[in-house]
PDB file of C-alpha atoms and ligand atoms in Angstrom:
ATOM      1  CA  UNK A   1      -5.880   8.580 -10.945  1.00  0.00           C
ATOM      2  CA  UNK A   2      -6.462   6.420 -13.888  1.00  0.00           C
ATOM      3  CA  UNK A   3      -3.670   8.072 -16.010  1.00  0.00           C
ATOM      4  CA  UNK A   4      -0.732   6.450 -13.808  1.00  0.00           C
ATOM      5  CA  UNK A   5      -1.815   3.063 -14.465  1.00  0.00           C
ATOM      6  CA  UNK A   6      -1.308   3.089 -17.503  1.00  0.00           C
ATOM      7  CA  UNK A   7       1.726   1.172 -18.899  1.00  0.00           C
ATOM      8  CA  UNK A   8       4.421   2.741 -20.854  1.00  0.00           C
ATOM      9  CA  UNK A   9       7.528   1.741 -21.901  1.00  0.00           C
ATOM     10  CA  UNK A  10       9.409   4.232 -18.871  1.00  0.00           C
ATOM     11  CA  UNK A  11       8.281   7.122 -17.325  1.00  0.00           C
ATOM     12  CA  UNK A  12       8.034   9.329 -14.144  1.00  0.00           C
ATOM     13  CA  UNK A  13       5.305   9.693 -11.432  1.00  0.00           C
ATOM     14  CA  UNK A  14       5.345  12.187  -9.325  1.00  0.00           C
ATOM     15  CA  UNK A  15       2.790  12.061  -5.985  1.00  0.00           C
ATOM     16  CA  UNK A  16       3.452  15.424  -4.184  1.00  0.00           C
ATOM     17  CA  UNK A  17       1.464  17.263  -1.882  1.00  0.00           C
ATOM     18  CA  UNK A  18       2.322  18.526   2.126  1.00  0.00           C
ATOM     19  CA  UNK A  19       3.128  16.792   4.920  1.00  0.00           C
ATOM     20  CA  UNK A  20      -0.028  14.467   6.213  1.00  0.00           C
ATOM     21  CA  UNK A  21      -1.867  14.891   1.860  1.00  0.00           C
ATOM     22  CA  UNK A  22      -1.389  10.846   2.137  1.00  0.00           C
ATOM     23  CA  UNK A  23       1.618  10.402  -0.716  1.00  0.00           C
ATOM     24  CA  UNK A  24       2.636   7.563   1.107  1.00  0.00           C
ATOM     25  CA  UNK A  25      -0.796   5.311   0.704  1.00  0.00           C
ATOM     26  CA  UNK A  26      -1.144   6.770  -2.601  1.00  0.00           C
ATOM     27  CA  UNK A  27       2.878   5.257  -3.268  1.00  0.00           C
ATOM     28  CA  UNK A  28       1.751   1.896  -1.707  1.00  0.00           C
ATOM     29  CA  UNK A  29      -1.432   1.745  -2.984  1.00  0.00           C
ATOM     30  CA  UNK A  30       0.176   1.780  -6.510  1.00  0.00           C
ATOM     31  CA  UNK A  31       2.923  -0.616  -5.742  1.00  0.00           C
ATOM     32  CA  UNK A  32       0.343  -3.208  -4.536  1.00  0.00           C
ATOM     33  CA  UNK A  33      -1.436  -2.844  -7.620  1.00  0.00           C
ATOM     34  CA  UNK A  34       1.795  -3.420  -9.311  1.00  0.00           C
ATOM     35  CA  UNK A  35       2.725  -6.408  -7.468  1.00  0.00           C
ATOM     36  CA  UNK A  36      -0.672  -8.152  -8.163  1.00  0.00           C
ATOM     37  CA  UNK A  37      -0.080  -7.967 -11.496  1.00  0.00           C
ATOM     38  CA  UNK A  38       3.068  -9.638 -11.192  1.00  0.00           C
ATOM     39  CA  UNK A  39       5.410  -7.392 -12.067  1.00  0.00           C
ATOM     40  CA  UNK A  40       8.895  -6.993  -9.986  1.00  0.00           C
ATOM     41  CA  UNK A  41       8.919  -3.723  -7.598  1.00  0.00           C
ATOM     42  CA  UNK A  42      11.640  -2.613  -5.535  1.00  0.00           C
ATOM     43  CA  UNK A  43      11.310   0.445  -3.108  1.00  0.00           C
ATOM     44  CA  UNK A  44      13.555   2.728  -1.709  1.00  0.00           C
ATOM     45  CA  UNK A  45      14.002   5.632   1.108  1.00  0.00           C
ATOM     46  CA  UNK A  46      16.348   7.898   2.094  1.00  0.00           C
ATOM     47  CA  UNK A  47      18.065   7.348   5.259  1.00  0.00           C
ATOM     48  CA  UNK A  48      17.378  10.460   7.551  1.00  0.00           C
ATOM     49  CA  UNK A  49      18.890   9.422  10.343  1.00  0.00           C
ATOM     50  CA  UNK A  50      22.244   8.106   9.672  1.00  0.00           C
ATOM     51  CA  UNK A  51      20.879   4.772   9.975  1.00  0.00           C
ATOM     52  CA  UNK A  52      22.005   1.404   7.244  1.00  0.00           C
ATOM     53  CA  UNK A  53      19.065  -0.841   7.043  1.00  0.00           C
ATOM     54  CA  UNK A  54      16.274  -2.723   5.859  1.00  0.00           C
ATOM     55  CA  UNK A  55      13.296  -0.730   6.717  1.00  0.00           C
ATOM     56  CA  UNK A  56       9.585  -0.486   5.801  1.00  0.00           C
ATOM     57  CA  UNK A  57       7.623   2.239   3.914  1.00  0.00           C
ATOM     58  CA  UNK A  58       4.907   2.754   6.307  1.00  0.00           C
ATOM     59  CA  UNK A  59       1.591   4.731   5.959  1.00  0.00           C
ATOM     60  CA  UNK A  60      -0.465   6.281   9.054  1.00  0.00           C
ATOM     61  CA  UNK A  61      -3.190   3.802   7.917  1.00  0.00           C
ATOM     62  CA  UNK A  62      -1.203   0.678   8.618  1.00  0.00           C
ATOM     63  CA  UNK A  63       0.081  -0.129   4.999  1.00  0.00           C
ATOM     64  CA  UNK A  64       3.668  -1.563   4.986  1.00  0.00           C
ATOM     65  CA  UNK A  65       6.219  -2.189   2.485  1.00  0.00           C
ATOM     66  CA  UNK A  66       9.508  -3.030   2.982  1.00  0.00           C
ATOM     67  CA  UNK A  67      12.179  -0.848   1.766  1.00  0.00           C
ATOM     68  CA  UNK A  68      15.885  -0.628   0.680  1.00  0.00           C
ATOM     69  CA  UNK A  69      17.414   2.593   2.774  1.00  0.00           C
ATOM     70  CA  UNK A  70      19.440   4.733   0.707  1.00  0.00           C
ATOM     71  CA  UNK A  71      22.719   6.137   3.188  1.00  0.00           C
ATOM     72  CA  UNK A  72      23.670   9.675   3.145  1.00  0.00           C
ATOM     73  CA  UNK A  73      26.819   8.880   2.310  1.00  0.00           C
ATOM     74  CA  UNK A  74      26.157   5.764  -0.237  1.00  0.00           C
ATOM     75  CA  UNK A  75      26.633   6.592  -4.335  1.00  0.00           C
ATOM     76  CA  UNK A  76      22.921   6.345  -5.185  1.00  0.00           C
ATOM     77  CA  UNK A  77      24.893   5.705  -8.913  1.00  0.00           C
ATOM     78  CA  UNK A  78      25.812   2.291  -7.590  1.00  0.00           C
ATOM     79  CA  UNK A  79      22.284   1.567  -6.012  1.00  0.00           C
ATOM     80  CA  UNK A  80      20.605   2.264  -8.469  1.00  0.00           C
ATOM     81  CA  UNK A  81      22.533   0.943 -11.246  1.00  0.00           C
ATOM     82  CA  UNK A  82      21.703  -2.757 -13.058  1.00  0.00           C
ATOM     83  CA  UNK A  83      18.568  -2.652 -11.157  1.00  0.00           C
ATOM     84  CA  UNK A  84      16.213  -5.689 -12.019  1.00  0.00           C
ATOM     85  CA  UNK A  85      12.833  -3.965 -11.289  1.00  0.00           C
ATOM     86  CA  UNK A  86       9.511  -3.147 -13.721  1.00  0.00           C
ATOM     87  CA  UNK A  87       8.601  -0.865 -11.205  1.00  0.00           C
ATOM     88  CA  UNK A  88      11.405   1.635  -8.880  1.00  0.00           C
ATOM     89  CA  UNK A  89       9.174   3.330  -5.825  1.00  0.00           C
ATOM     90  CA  UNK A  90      11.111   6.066  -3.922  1.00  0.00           C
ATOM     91  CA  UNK A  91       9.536   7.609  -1.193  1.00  0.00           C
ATOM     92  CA  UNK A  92      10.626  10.731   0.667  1.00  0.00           C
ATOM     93  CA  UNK A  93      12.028  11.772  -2.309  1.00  0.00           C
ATOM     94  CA  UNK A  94      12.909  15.766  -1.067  1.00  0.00           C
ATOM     95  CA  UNK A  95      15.332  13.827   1.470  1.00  0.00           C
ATOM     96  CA  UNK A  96      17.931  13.435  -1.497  1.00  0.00           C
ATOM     97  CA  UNK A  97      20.439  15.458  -3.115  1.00  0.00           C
ATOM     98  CA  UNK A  98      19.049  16.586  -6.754  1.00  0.00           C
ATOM     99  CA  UNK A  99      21.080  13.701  -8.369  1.00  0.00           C
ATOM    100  CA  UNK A 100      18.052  12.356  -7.725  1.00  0.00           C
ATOM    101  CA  UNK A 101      16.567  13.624 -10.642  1.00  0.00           C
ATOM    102  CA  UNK A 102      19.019  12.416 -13.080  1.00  0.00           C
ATOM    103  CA  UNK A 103      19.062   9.229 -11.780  1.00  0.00           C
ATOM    104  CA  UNK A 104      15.105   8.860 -12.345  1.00  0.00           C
ATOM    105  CA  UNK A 105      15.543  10.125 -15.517  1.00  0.00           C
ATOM    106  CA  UNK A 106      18.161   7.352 -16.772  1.00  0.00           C
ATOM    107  CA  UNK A 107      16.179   4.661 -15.198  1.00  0.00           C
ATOM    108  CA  UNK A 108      12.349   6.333 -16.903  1.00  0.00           C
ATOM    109  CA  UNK A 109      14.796   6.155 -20.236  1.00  0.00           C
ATOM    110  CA  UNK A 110      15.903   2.284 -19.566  1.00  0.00           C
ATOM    111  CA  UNK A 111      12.091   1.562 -19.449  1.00  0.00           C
ATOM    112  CA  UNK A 112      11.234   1.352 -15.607  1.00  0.00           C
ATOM    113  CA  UNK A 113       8.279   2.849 -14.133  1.00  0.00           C
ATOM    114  CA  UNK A 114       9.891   5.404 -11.509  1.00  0.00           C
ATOM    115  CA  UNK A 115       6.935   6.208  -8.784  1.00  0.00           C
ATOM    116  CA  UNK A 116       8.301   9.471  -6.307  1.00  0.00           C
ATOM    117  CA  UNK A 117       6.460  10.486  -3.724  1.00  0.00           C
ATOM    118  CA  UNK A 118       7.708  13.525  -1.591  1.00  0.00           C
ATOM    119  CA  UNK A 119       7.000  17.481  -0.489  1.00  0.00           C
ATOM    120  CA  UNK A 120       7.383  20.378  -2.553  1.00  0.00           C
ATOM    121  CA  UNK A 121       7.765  22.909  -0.647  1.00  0.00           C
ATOM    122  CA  UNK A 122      10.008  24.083   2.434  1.00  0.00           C
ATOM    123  CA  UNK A 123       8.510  25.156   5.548  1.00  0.00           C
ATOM    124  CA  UNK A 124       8.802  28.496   4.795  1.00  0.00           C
ATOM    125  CA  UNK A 125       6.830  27.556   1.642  1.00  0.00           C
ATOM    126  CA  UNK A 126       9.561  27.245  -1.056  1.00  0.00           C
ATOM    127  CA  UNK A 127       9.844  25.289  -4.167  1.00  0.00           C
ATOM    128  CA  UNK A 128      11.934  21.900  -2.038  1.00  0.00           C
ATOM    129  CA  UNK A 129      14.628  20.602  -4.411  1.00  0.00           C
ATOM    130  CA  UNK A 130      14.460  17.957  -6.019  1.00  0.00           C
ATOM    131  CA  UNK A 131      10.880  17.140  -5.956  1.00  0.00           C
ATOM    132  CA  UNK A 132       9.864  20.354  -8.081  1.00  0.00           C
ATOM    133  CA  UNK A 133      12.770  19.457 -10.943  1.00  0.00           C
ATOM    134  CA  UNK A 134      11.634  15.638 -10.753  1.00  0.00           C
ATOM    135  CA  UNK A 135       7.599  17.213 -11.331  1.00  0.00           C
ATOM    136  CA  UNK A 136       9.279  19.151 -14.594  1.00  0.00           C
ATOM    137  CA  UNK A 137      10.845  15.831 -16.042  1.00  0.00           C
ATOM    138  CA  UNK A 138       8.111  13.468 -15.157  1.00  0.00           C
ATOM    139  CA  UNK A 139       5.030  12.300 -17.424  1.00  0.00           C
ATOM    140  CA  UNK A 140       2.372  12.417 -14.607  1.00  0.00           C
ATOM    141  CA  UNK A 141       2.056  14.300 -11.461  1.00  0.00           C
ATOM    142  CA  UNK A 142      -0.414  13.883  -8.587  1.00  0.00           C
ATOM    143  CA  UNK A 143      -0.109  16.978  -6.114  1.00  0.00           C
ATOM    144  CA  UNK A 144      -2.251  15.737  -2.895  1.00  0.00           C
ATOM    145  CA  UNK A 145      -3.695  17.785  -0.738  1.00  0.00           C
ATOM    146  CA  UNK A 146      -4.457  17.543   3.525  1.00  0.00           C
ATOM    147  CA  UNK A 147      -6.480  19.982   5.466  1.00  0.00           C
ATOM    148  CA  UNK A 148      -5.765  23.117   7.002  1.00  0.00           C
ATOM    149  CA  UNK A 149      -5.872  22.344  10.705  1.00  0.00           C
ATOM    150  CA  UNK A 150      -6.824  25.988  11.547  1.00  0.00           C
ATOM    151  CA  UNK A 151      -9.820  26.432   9.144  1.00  0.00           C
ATOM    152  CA  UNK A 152     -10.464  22.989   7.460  1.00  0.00           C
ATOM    153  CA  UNK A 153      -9.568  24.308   3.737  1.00  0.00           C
ATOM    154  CA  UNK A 154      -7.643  22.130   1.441  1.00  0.00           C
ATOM    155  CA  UNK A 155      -3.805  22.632   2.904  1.00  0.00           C
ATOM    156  CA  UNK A 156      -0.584  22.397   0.385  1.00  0.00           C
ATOM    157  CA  UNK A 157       1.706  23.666   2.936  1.00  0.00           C
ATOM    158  CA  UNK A 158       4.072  22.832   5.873  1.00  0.00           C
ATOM    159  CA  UNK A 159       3.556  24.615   8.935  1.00  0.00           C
ATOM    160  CA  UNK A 160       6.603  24.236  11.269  1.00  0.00           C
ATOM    161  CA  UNK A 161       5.752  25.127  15.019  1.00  0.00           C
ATOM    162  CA  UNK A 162       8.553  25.472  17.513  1.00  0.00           C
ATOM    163  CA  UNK A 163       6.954  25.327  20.834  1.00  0.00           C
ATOM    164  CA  UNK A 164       3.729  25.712  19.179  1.00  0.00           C
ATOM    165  CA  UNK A 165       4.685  28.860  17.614  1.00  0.00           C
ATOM    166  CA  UNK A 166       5.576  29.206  13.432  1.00  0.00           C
ATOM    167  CA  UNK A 167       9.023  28.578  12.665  1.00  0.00           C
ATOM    168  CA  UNK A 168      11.319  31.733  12.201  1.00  0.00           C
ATOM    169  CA  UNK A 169      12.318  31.831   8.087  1.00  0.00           C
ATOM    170  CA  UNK A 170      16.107  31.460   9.476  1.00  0.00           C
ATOM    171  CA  UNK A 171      15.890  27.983  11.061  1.00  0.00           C
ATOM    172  CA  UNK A 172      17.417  24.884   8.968  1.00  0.00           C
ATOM    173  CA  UNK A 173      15.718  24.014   6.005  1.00  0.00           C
ATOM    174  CA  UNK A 174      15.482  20.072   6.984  1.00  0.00           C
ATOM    175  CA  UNK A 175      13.905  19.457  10.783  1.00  0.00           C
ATOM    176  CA  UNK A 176      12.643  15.860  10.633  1.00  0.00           C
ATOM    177  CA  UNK A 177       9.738  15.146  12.200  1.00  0.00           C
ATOM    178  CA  UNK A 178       5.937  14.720  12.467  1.00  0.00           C
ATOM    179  CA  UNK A 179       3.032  15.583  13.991  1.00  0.00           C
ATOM    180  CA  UNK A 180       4.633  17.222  17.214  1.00  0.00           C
ATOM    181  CA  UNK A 181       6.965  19.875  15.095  1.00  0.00           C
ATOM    182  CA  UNK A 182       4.271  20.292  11.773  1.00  0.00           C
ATOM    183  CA  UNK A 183       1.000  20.617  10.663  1.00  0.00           C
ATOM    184  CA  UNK A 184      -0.556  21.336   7.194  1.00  0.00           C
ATOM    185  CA  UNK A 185      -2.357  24.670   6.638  1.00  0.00           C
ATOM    186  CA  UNK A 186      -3.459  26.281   3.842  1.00  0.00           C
ATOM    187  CA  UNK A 187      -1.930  29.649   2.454  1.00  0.00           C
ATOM    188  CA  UNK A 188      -3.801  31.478   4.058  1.00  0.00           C
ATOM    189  CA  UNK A 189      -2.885  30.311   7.558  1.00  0.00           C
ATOM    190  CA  UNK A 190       0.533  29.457   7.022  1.00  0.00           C
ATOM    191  CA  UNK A 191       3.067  31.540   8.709  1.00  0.00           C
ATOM    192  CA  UNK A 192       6.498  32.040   8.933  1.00  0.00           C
ATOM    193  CA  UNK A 193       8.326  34.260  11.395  1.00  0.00           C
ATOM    194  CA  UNK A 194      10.213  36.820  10.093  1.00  0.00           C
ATOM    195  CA  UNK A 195      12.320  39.751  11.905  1.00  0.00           C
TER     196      UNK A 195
HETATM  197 ZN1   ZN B 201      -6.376  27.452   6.591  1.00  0.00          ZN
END
């Protein structure tokens, strides 16, 4: 992933991939980098359950980072305007509205490094604004991959399982959760109910 270290005078990243691909370490693991070379990072997630606080960006292999929680409700305008930051993470990204991708534009134009890391896809295996419009406007994307847990391929999609069965196409776009409600599967084992 050589091509996102390299340092420009503002641009996007975009680290996309399912559920469980591992955008999160690859979002810390370039914030760390960032810090050691001294420059000034500030990282930020959407709240996603109605929670206001300081929180951390955490990865399933222990990696931390502590992060600024965006509110449903709060102007992300005013948060993210007269930032003092080389380097703006955002993790989560498909958890905001698509003023997202404006905003990451204006800051990419002001000269900041804008890292997003988020899914692409619905469960039902749509494009998931605004992460697809934010891949369109950025300079570099890395689209991660897990593995199918049904046949061990490379997986790209979001299996929601109600009760251990696939999700009907009808049920709410947004269900947050983890490893109890999804898995990652490949195309060819993904399934949505229908009918
Ligand atoms: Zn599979």
């Amino acid at each position: 992933m050589a091509s996102t270290e390299v340092q420009t005078d503002g641009h996007i990243e975009v680290i996309t991939g399912s559920m469980f691909s591992g955008k999160t370490e690859e979002l810390i693991r370039r914030i760390e980098r960032a810090e050691i070379a001294g420059q000034d990072v500030k990282v930020f997630k959407p709240s996603i359950d109605d929670r206001y606080s300081e929180e951390e960006v955490g990865s399933h292999n222990g990696s931390k980072w502590k992060a600024y929680v965006v509110d449903q409700d709060e102007d992300i305008d005013s948060v993210f305007s007269n930032l003092e930051a080389d380097v703006i993470a955002i993790d989560e990204a498909n958890f905001f509205d698509k003023s997202l991708v404006e905003r990451c534009q204006q800051l990419a134009d002001g000269g900041k490094r804008v890292i997003v890391s988020g899914i692409d896809q619905t469960f039902r295996g749509e494009p998931f604004e605004p992460v697809p419009s934010l891949m369109a406007s950025a300079e570099y994307i890395d689209k991660l991959r897990a593995i199918c847990t049904e046949c061990g391929k490379p997986a790209t999609k979001n299996q929601r399982l109600i009760n251990g069965e696939p999700a009907h196409a009808d049920a709410p776009t947004v269900d947050v959760g983890g490893k109890e409600k999804y898995q990652a599967r490949c195309r060819h084992c993904h399934e949505v109910k229908t009918g």
